[in-house]
Coordinates of C-alpha atoms in Angstrom, one line a residue:
Chain S
A15 CA -21.9 25.2 21.1
Q16 CA -22.2 23.2 18.0
K17 CA -22.2 25.4 15.1
I18 CA -22.5 22.8 12.2
T19 CA -24.7 19.9 12.8
Q20 CA -25.2 16.7 10.7
T21 CA -27.7 14.4 12.4
Q22 CA -27.3 11.5 10.0
P23 CA -24.2 9.3 11.1
G24 CA -24.9 7.0 8.1
M25 CA -27.1 6.8 5.1
F26 CA -27.9 4.2 2.5
V27 CA -29.0 4.9 -1.1
Q28 CA -29.9 2.7 -4.0
E29 CA -27.6 3.4 -7.0
K30 CA -29.2 5.7 -9.5
E31 CA -31.6 7.2 -6.9
A32 CA -31.4 10.6 -5.1
V33 CA -30.2 11.2 -1.7
T34 CA -30.3 14.3 0.7
L35 CA -27.8 14.8 3.4
D36 CA -28.8 17.1 6.1
C37 CA -27.1 20.0 7.5
T38 CA -28.1 22.8 10.0
Y39 CA -25.9 25.6 11.2
D40 CA -25.9 28.3 13.8
T41 CA -24.4 31.7 13.4
S42 CA -25.3 35.4 14.1
D43 CA -23.3 36.8 11.3
Q44 CA -25.1 38.2 8.3
S45 CA -22.5 37.2 5.9
Y46 CA -21.3 33.6 5.8
G47 CA -20.4 30.7 3.5
L48 CA -21.3 27.0 3.8
F49 CA -19.4 24.4 2.1
W50 CA -19.9 20.5 1.4
Y51 CA -16.7 18.4 1.1
K52 CA -16.5 14.6 0.1
Q53 CA -13.8 12.4 2.0
P54 CA -13.4 9.0 0.3
S55 CA -11.5 6.3 2.1
S56 CA -8.2 7.7 0.9
G57 CA -8.6 10.7 3.1
E58 CA -8.4 13.6 0.7
M59 CA -11.0 16.3 1.0
I60 CA -12.8 17.1 -2.3
F61 CA -14.8 20.3 -2.5
L62 CA -18.3 19.8 -3.9
I63 CA -20.3 23.0 -3.5
Y64 CA -20.4 26.4 -1.9
Q65 CA -23.2 28.7 -1.0
G66 CA -22.9 32.1 0.2
S67 CA -25.5 33.7 2.6
Y68 CA -26.3 36.4 0.2
D69 CA -26.8 33.9 -2.8
E70 CA -30.4 34.1 -3.7
Q71 CA -30.2 31.0 -5.8
N72 CA -29.6 27.6 -4.6
A73 CA -26.0 26.5 -5.7
T74 CA -25.7 23.6 -8.1
E75 CA -22.7 21.7 -9.4
G76 CA -23.4 18.9 -11.7
R77 CA -25.1 16.1 -9.7
Y78 CA -24.9 18.1 -6.4
S79 CA -27.2 20.8 -5.3
L80 CA -27.5 22.5 -2.1
N81 CA -31.2 23.1 -0.6
F82 CA -30.4 26.4 1.2
Q83 CA -33.1 27.4 3.6
K84 CA -31.7 30.6 5.3
A85 CA -34.8 31.0 7.7
R86 CA -34.3 27.3 9.1
K87 CA -30.5 27.7 8.9
S88 CA -30.3 24.6 7.0
A89 CA -28.1 23.7 4.1
N90 CA -28.8 20.4 2.8
L91 CA -26.8 18.5 0.0
V92 CA -28.9 16.8 -2.7
I93 CA -27.0 14.2 -4.8
S94 CA -29.0 13.0 -7.8
A95 CA -28.7 9.7 -9.8
S96 CA -26.1 8.3 -7.2
Q97 CA -23.4 6.3 -8.4
L98 CA -21.1 3.7 -6.6
G99 CA -18.2 5.9 -6.6
D100 CA -20.4 8.5 -4.3
S101 CA -19.9 6.2 -1.3
A102 CA -17.7 8.3 1.1
M103 CA -18.0 10.6 4.1
Y104 CA -19.6 13.8 3.4
F105 CA -19.0 17.0 5.6
C106 CA -20.8 20.3 5.9
A107 CA -18.8 23.2 6.9
M108 CA -19.1 26.8 7.6
R109 CA -16.7 29.6 7.3
E110 CA -16.1 31.2 10.8
G111 CA -13.8 34.2 10.1
R112 CA -11.0 32.8 8.2
K113 CA -11.6 29.4 9.6
L114 CA -13.5 26.5 8.3
I115 CA -15.6 24.6 10.9
F116 CA -16.8 21.1 10.0
G117 CA -19.9 19.1 11.1
Q118 CA -19.7 15.6 12.3
G119 CA -20.2 14.1 8.9
T120 CA -22.4 11.6 7.2
E121 CA -21.2 8.2 5.8
L122 CA -22.9 7.7 2.6
S123 CA -23.1 4.0 1.1
V124 CA -24.5 3.5 -2.2
K125 CA -25.9 0.0 -2.8
P126 CA -25.7 -1.5 -6.4
Chain R
G29 CA -7.6 24.8 -8.9
A30 CA -4.7 25.1 -6.6
V31 CA -2.3 22.3 -5.3
V32 CA -1.5 21.6 -1.8
S33 CA 0.9 18.8 -1.1
Q34 CA 1.5 16.9 2.2
H35 CA 4.4 14.8 3.1
P36 CA 4.8 12.3 4.3
S37 CA 1.4 10.6 3.6
W38 CA 1.9 8.1 6.3
V39 CA 4.4 7.6 9.0
I40 CA 5.1 5.2 11.8
C41 CA 7.2 6.1 14.6
K42 CA 8.1 4.7 18.2
S43 CA 6.8 6.6 21.3
G44 CA 8.9 9.4 22.5
T45 CA 10.2 10.4 19.0
S46 CA 9.3 13.5 17.0
V47 CA 7.6 13.7 13.8
K48 CA 7.6 16.5 11.2
I49 CA 4.8 16.8 8.7
E50 CA 5.0 19.2 5.7
C51 CA 2.4 21.2 3.8
R52 CA 3.4 22.9 0.6
S53 CA 1.5 25.1 -1.7
L54 CA 2.8 24.1 -5.0
D55 CA 1.5 26.7 -7.5
F56 CA 0.5 29.6 -5.1
Q57 CA 1.5 31.5 -2.1
A58 CA -0.2 30.9 1.2
T59 CA 0.1 33.5 3.8
T60 CA -2.3 31.2 5.9
M61 CA -2.5 27.5 6.3
F62 CA -4.6 25.6 8.5
W63 CA -3.8 22.2 10.4
Y64 CA -6.6 19.7 11.1
R65 CA -6.7 16.4 13.1
Q66 CA -9.2 13.7 12.3
F67 CA -9.9 10.4 14.3
P68 CA -11.5 7.6 12.4
K69 CA -15.1 8.2 11.2
Q70 CA -14.9 11.6 12.9
S71 CA -14.9 15.2 11.9
L72 CA -12.0 17.5 11.2
M73 CA -11.0 19.3 14.2
L74 CA -9.0 22.6 13.6
M75 CA -5.8 22.5 15.5
A76 CA -4.2 25.7 14.6
T77 CA -3.9 28.7 12.0
S78 CA -0.4 28.9 10.5
N79 CA 0.8 32.4 9.7
E80 CA 3.6 33.1 7.4
G81 CA 6.2 35.0 9.4
S82 CA 4.5 35.0 12.6
K83 CA 3.4 32.6 15.5
A84 CA 0.8 30.1 14.9
T85 CA -2.8 30.6 16.6
Y86 CA -3.8 27.6 18.1
E87 CA -7.3 26.4 19.0
Q88 CA -8.3 26.1 22.7
G89 CA -7.1 22.8 24.1
V90 CA -4.4 22.2 21.6
E91 CA -0.9 22.0 23.3
K92 CA 1.4 24.4 21.7
D93 CA 4.4 22.7 22.9
K94 CA 3.4 19.3 21.6
F95 CA 2.3 20.4 18.2
L96 CA 4.9 22.8 16.8
I97 CA 3.9 24.8 13.9
N98 CA 6.3 26.6 11.6
H99 CA 5.4 28.8 8.7
A100 CA 8.8 30.1 7.5
S101 CA 7.9 30.9 3.8
L102 CA 4.9 31.5 1.8
T103 CA 4.6 28.1 0.4
L104 CA 5.6 25.9 3.4
S105 CA 4.3 25.1 6.8
T106 CA 5.2 22.3 9.1
L107 CA 3.8 20.6 11.9
T108 CA 6.0 18.7 14.3
V109 CA 4.5 16.4 16.8
T110 CA 7.0 16.4 19.6
S111 CA 7.5 13.3 21.8
A112 CA 4.9 11.6 20.2
H113 CA 2.7 9.0 22.1
P114 CA 0.1 6.4 20.8
E115 CA -2.7 8.8 21.6
D116 CA -1.3 11.2 19.0
S117 CA -1.9 8.5 16.3
S118 CA -4.4 10.4 14.0
F119 CA -5.1 11.7 10.4
Y120 CA -3.5 15.1 10.1
I121 CA -4.4 17.4 7.2
C122 CA -3.5 20.7 6.1
S123 CA -5.3 23.3 4.1
A124 CA -4.2 26.5 2.5
R125 CA -6.2 29.7 1.7
V126 CA -6.4 31.4 -1.6
V127 CA -8.0 34.7 -1.6
S128 CA -9.8 34.7 -5.2
G129 CA -13.1 36.3 -4.4
R130 CA -14.8 33.1 -5.7
M131 CA -16.1 32.1 -2.5
G132 CA -16.9 35.1 -0.7
F133 CA -14.5 37.1 1.5
G134 CA -12.8 34.4 3.0
G135 CA -11.4 33.0 -0.2
E136 CA -11.1 29.3 -1.1
L137 CA -9.4 26.4 0.9
F138 CA -7.4 23.8 -0.8
F139 CA -6.6 20.7 1.2
G140 CA -3.6 18.4 1.1
E141 CA -3.8 14.7 0.9
G142 CA -3.5 14.3 4.5
S143 CA -0.8 12.4 6.6
R144 CA -1.6 9.3 8.7
L145 CA 0.5 8.9 11.9
T146 CA 0.7 5.9 13.8
V147 CA 2.9 6.0 17.1
L148 CA 3.8 2.5 18.3

């Protein structure tokens, strides 16, 4: 069964606008962690943001924020003031034990 | 943050040959490393968990004899693709775990730059 679901294969956003990338997850664990990574065309995985299941506040890291809705099991990434350099693949991931399980990814394209 | 280095970053080989990819933690010791495989525009699929000093734990469907993993030291894990064929062409990426408490009980993962394998 799919544990991490990203339903948007591709997204377009105008430069300087905000964009939301969707992520839903499935787990029966009470304690878990959710991550977002950016993967540019070079292939490296760049850590963006982390949300623990017991964190009461939504995580924020600069222009990145995570809209964590525990009851809905969603952990959407919000990028504010998009930049051309934000064009990349974005992956949502959930920790399962020691392992990190990734969603299918969303390809974000920022238009000038 | 911690640094994980992969080598080579890209390799082209002939069908039937074996290829070794190295994953090194440069400034920390990693008892656990993870190997992922990624096809173009697709997700990272976990292949195996590499454990220092013991056998790797493979995910379901991954051929152990095809993808040999060795974690002989606390800073080095290697993935050897044996008798490579064109269908093994892919992007292979490793990660190492640092238990710092910063990101929950599971620690934080640092990724290598990835290795692109092309089998002719």
